[in-house]
Amino acid sequence: GGGTDNRTNATGHLTVNFNPDTNYLAGQQLWRGGTRGDAAYFDTNISLALNLTIYLDLNTTLVSPSIGTEYLKGENVTFIVHVNDDQPVNVENATVNINLTAENSDRVQCTPVTQDGGGDYRCTINSSTIAARYHNLTLISNRTFYNTNVTSLDNAIFVKTKPNLTNESVTSQQGGDTGGWGERGNFTINVTDEDLDNVSLQLRIKKASDADSAWTGSYGNPVNISTYTTNPDLRSPINKTITLTY
């Protein structure tokens, strides 16, 4: 920089308030002080250069995805983060951490974070490794001679899920999985929807010898339906056992 002028006080001491501008880079600087422009004294500097360290502030911004973007569980989520300083100048070779916190407080760190150039950093995580529903994002960036920056973003992404149906079984009035003509059967299944959607369940019947296309044909029309509007167990179901009869 071009230096800073000030005047000594009554005891001959000099105090300089220094707020570095864009002419100064982060890191260690050398400085000298002395007298200048006084008709009674020769211009002179102190003989040794002294050290001064300048620290800049970092700014961390989420470039992609936009806040609230939804991903189906199993899809990749790619985060792009931009880091610059308060000049502002793009900051390369920073250490960037990208942390996700789920609604159940589970925390996952996205790794590895790689540089794209121009102050951009990238990380990809598969959503199958994280919990369903909303995740808050915490971005942490640091580099030598810079003040660490922590940026928090609420509800940054939403991981949605399809209903998961397991442990299906059928029981006839005789007590087994075989029944006679006109006999009523109980069809039981376990229902979970991790992102807490409301669910409707349909029972469809076809002959074993019919092609799969029959599920939507005359045999494939629902013979029984259970819906969240009448069955509270299908409202945001987690490990709920549902039975439909036919």
CSV table of C-alpha atoms in Angstrom, one decimal:
chain,number,residue,atom,x,y,z
A,1,GLY,CA,0.0,0.0,0.0
A,2,GLY,CA,1.0,3.7,-0.2
A,3,GLY,CA,1.4,4.1,3.6
A,4,THR,CA,-0.5,6.1,6.2
A,5,ASP,CA,0.2,9.6,7.6
A,6,ASN,CA,-0.4,10.6,11.2
A,7,ARG,CA,1.1,12.9,13.9
A,8,THR,CA,2.9,12.1,17.1
A,9,ASN,CA,1.3,13.0,20.4
A,10,ALA,CA,2.7,15.2,23.1
A,11,THR,CA,4.9,12.4,24.4
A,12,GLY,CA,6.3,11.7,20.9
A,13,HIS,CA,4.4,8.5,20.4
A,14,LEU,CA,2.6,7.7,17.1
A,15,THR,CA,-0.6,5.7,16.9
A,16,VAL,CA,-1.9,4.6,13.5
A,17,ASN,CA,-5.4,3.1,13.0
A,18,PHE,CA,-4.9,0.8,10.1
A,19,ASN,CA,-7.9,-0.7,8.2
A,20,PRO,CA,-6.5,-2.5,5.1
A,21,ASP,CA,-8.3,-1.9,1.8
A,22,THR,CA,-8.1,-3.8,-1.5
A,23,ASN,CA,-4.5,-2.7,-1.9
A,24,TYR,CA,-3.4,-5.2,0.7
A,25,LEU,CA,-3.5,-9.0,0.4
A,26,ALA,CA,-4.1,-11.5,3.2
A,27,GLY,CA,-1.0,-12.7,5.0
A,28,GLN,CA,2.1,-11.4,6.5
A,29,GLN,CA,3.1,-7.8,5.5
A,30,LEU,CA,6.3,-5.8,6.2
A,31,TRP,CA,6.1,-2.3,7.4
A,32,ARG,CA,8.3,0.6,8.4
A,33,GLY,CA,7.7,3.9,10.2
A,34,GLY,CA,9.5,7.2,10.4
A,35,THR,CA,9.4,10.9,10.0
A,36,ARG,CA,8.6,12.7,6.8
A,37,GLY,CA,7.9,16.2,5.6
A,38,ASP,CA,8.9,18.1,8.8
A,39,ALA,CA,11.1,21.1,8.2
A,40,ALA,CA,12.9,20.7,11.5
A,41,TYR,CA,13.9,17.0,10.9
A,42,PHE,CA,15.4,14.9,8.2
A,43,ASP,CA,13.1,12.3,6.6
A,44,THR,CA,14.1,8.9,8.1
A,45,ASN,CA,12.6,5.4,8.7
A,46,ILE,CA,13.2,2.9,11.4
A,47,SER,CA,16.0,0.6,10.4
A,48,LEU,CA,14.2,-2.8,10.6
A,49,ALA,CA,11.1,-3.9,8.8
A,50,LEU,CA,8.4,-5.1,11.2
A,51,ASN,CA,5.8,-7.8,10.6
A,52,LEU,CA,2.1,-7.2,10.3
A,53,THR,CA,-0.4,-10.0,9.5
A,54,ILE,CA,-3.6,-9.2,7.7
A,55,TYR,CA,-6.6,-11.4,8.0
A,56,LEU,CA,-9.5,-11.2,5.6
A,57,ASP,CA,-13.1,-12.5,6.0
A,58,LEU,CA,-14.5,-15.4,4.0
A,59,ASN,CA,-17.9,-15.5,2.4
A,60,THR,CA,-19.5,-18.9,1.6
A,61,THR,CA,-22.5,-19.1,-0.8
A,62,LEU,CA,-24.5,-22.1,-1.9
A,63,VAL,CA,-24.7,-21.9,-5.7
A,64,SER,CA,-26.6,-25.2,-6.3
A,65,PRO,CA,-29.1,-26.6,-5.6
A,66,SER,CA,-31.6,-24.0,-4.9
A,67,ILE,CA,-33.1,-24.0,-1.3
A,68,GLY,CA,-35.8,-26.6,-0.9
A,69,THR,CA,-34.9,-28.7,-4.0
A,70,GLU,CA,-36.5,-32.2,-3.7
A,71,TYR,CA,-34.7,-35.5,-4.5
A,72,LEU,CA,-36.1,-39.0,-4.6
A,73,LYS,CA,-34.2,-41.2,-2.2
A,74,GLY,CA,-31.4,-42.9,-4.2
A,75,GLU,CA,-30.7,-39.9,-6.4
A,76,ASN,CA,-27.4,-38.1,-6.3
A,77,VAL,CA,-27.3,-34.6,-4.7
A,78,THR,CA,-24.5,-32.4,-6.0
A,79,PHE,CA,-23.6,-29.3,-3.9
A,80,ILE,CA,-21.7,-26.4,-5.5
A,81,VAL,CA,-20.4,-23.8,-3.1
A,82,HIS,CA,-18.6,-20.5,-3.9
A,83,VAL,CA,-16.0,-19.0,-1.6
A,84,ASN,CA,-14.7,-15.4,-1.9
A,85,ASP,CA,-13.3,-12.8,0.5
A,86,ASP,CA,-14.5,-9.4,1.6
A,87,GLN,CA,-12.5,-7.6,-1.2
A,88,PRO,CA,-14.3,-9.5,-3.0
A,89,VAL,CA,-11.8,-11.9,-4.6
A,90,ASN,CA,-12.4,-15.6,-5.4
A,91,VAL,CA,-10.6,-17.8,-2.9
A,92,GLU,CA,-8.8,-20.9,-4.1
A,93,ASN,CA,-7.3,-23.7,-2.0
A,94,ALA,CA,-9.7,-23.2,0.9
A,95,THR,CA,-10.8,-26.1,3.1
A,96,VAL,CA,-14.6,-26.4,2.7
A,97,ASN,CA,-16.8,-28.7,4.8
A,98,ILE,CA,-20.4,-29.4,3.7
A,99,ASN,CA,-22.5,-30.8,6.5
A,100,LEU,CA,-26.2,-32.0,6.5
A,101,THR,CA,-28.4,-32.3,9.5
A,102,ALA,CA,-31.7,-34.2,9.2
A,103,GLU,CA,-34.9,-33.5,11.2
A,104,ASN,CA,-34.0,-36.4,13.5
A,105,SER,CA,-30.6,-34.7,14.2
A,106,ASP,CA,-28.6,-37.2,12.2
A,107,ARG,CA,-25.5,-35.5,10.8
A,108,VAL,CA,-23.7,-36.5,7.6
A,109,GLN,CA,-20.7,-34.8,6.0
A,110,CYS,CA,-20.5,-34.7,2.2
A,111,THR,CA,-17.0,-35.9,1.1
A,112,PRO,CA,-14.8,-35.4,-0.8
A,113,VAL,CA,-15.1,-31.7,-1.6
A,114,THR,CA,-13.2,-30.8,-4.8
A,115,GLN,CA,-12.3,-27.5,-6.5
A,116,ASP,CA,-13.9,-26.5,-9.8
A,117,GLY,CA,-11.9,-23.3,-10.0
A,118,GLY,CA,-12.9,-19.7,-9.7
A,119,GLY,CA,-13.7,-20.1,-6.0
A,120,ASP,CA,-16.2,-22.9,-6.7
A,121,TYR,CA,-16.2,-26.2,-4.7
A,122,ARG,CA,-18.2,-29.3,-5.4
A,123,CYS,CA,-19.4,-32.4,-3.5
A,124,THR,CA,-21.8,-35.2,-4.4
A,125,ILE,CA,-23.7,-37.5,-2.0
A,126,ASN,CA,-26.2,-40.2,-2.8
A,127,SER,CA,-29.5,-39.5,-1.0
A,128,SER,CA,-29.8,-43.2,-0.1
A,129,THR,CA,-27.2,-42.6,2.6
A,130,ILE,CA,-29.2,-39.9,4.4
A,131,ALA,CA,-32.5,-39.7,6.2
A,132,ALA,CA,-35.8,-38.7,4.4
A,133,ARG,CA,-37.4,-35.3,4.6
A,134,TYR,CA,-35.7,-31.9,5.2
A,135,HIS,CA,-32.0,-31.4,5.8
A,136,ASN,CA,-30.3,-28.2,7.1
A,137,LEU,CA,-27.0,-27.3,5.5
A,138,THR,CA,-23.9,-26.0,7.3
A,139,LEU,CA,-21.1,-24.7,5.1
A,140,ILE,CA,-17.7,-24.1,6.8
A,141,SER,CA,-14.8,-22.5,4.9
A,142,ASN,CA,-11.3,-21.7,6.2
A,143,ARG,CA,-7.8,-20.9,4.9
A,144,THR,CA,-4.6,-19.6,6.4
A,145,PHE,CA,-4.8,-15.8,7.0
A,146,TYR,CA,-8.6,-15.8,6.7
A,147,ASN,CA,-11.2,-15.8,9.3
A,148,THR,CA,-13.3,-19.0,9.3
A,149,ASN,CA,-16.8,-18.6,7.9
A,150,VAL,CA,-19.8,-20.7,9.0
A,151,THR,CA,-23.0,-20.3,6.9
A,152,SER,CA,-26.2,-22.1,7.9
A,153,LEU,CA,-29.1,-22.8,5.6
A,154,ASP,CA,-32.4,-24.2,6.9
A,155,ASN,CA,-34.4,-26.7,4.9
A,156,ALA,CA,-31.8,-26.7,2.1
A,157,ILE,CA,-33.0,-30.0,0.5
A,158,PHE,CA,-35.9,-32.4,0.8
A,159,VAL,CA,-35.4,-36.2,0.4
A,160,LYS,CA,-38.7,-37.8,-0.7
A,161,THR,CA,-39.5,-41.5,-0.7
A,162,LYS,CA,-41.9,-43.9,-2.3
A,163,PRO,CA,-44.1,-46.1,0.0
A,164,ASN,CA,-42.3,-49.2,1.1
A,165,LEU,CA,-44.5,-52.4,1.2
A,166,THR,CA,-43.1,-55.5,3.0
A,167,ASN,CA,-44.1,-58.7,4.7
A,168,GLU,CA,-47.1,-59.4,2.5
A,169,SER,CA,-49.3,-62.4,3.5
A,170,VAL,CA,-52.7,-63.8,2.8
A,171,THR,CA,-54.9,-65.9,5.1
A,172,SER,CA,-58.1,-67.7,4.1
A,173,GLN,CA,-61.0,-68.5,6.4
A,174,GLN,CA,-59.4,-71.9,6.7
A,175,GLY,CA,-56.4,-70.3,8.2
A,176,GLY,CA,-53.9,-71.0,5.4
A,177,ASP,CA,-53.0,-69.3,2.1
A,178,THR,CA,-55.4,-71.6,0.2
A,179,GLY,CA,-59.1,-71.0,0.1
A,180,GLY,CA,-62.2,-72.4,-1.6
A,181,TRP,CA,-64.6,-70.8,-4.0
A,182,GLY,CA,-66.4,-67.8,-2.4
A,183,GLU,CA,-64.2,-67.9,0.7
A,184,ARG,CA,-63.0,-64.6,2.1
A,185,GLY,CA,-59.3,-63.9,2.4
A,186,ASN,CA,-57.3,-61.4,4.5
A,187,PHE,CA,-54.5,-59.7,2.7
A,188,THR,CA,-52.0,-58.2,5.1
A,189,ILE,CA,-49.0,-56.0,4.3
A,190,ASN,CA,-46.6,-53.7,6.2
A,191,VAL,CA,-46.5,-50.0,5.0
A,192,THR,CA,-43.8,-47.4,5.6
A,193,ASP,CA,-43.4,-44.0,4.0
A,194,GLU,CA,-40.3,-42.4,5.4
A,195,ASP,CA,-41.1,-38.8,4.2
A,196,LEU,CA,-44.4,-39.1,6.0
A,197,ASP,CA,-46.7,-38.8,3.1
A,198,ASN,CA,-50.3,-39.9,3.5
A,199,VAL,CA,-50.9,-43.2,1.6
A,200,SER,CA,-53.8,-45.0,-0.1
A,201,LEU,CA,-53.6,-48.8,-0.5
A,202,GLN,CA,-55.3,-50.9,-3.3
A,203,LEU,CA,-55.9,-54.6,-3.5
A,204,ARG,CA,-55.9,-55.9,-7.1
A,205,ILE,CA,-56.6,-59.5,-8.1
A,206,LYS,CA,-55.7,-61.4,-11.3
A,207,LYS,CA,-55.4,-65.1,-12.4
A,208,ALA,CA,-51.9,-66.5,-11.9
A,209,SER,CA,-51.9,-67.6,-15.6
A,210,ASP,CA,-52.7,-64.0,-16.8
A,211,ALA,CA,-50.0,-61.7,-18.1
A,212,ASP,CA,-48.8,-58.8,-15.9
A,213,SER,CA,-50.8,-56.5,-18.2
A,214,ALA,CA,-53.9,-57.9,-16.6
A,215,TRP,CA,-53.2,-55.8,-13.4
A,216,THR,CA,-54.7,-52.9,-15.3
A,217,GLY,CA,-57.4,-54.8,-17.2
A,218,SER,CA,-60.7,-56.2,-16.1
A,219,TYR,CA,-59.1,-58.4,-13.5
A,220,GLY,CA,-56.9,-55.6,-12.3
A,221,ASN,CA,-59.6,-53.2,-11.1
A,222,PRO,CA,-59.2,-52.7,-7.3
A,223,VAL,CA,-61.3,-55.1,-5.3
A,224,ASN,CA,-60.7,-53.2,-2.1
A,225,ILE,CA,-59.2,-49.9,-1.1
A,226,SER,CA,-57.9,-48.4,2.1
A,227,THR,CA,-57.1,-44.7,2.2
A,228,TYR,CA,-55.7,-42.3,4.7
A,229,THR,CA,-59.0,-40.3,4.7
A,230,THR,CA,-60.7,-43.2,6.5
A,231,ASN,CA,-57.8,-45.2,7.9
A,232,PRO,CA,-55.6,-43.2,10.3
A,233,ASP,CA,-52.9,-45.9,10.1
A,234,LEU,CA,-52.2,-44.7,6.5
A,235,ARG,CA,-51.5,-41.1,7.6
A,236,SER,CA,-47.8,-40.7,7.5
A,237,PRO,CA,-47.4,-44.5,8.1
A,238,ILE,CA,-44.2,-45.9,9.7
A,239,ASN,CA,-44.2,-49.7,10.0
A,240,LYS,CA,-48.0,-49.9,10.0
A,241,THR,CA,-49.7,-53.3,9.3
A,242,ILE,CA,-52.8,-53.0,7.0
A,243,THR,CA,-55.3,-55.8,6.2
A,244,LEU,CA,-57.6,-55.7,3.2
A,245,THR,CA,-60.3,-58.4,2.7
A,246,TYR,CA,-61.7,-60.0,-0.4
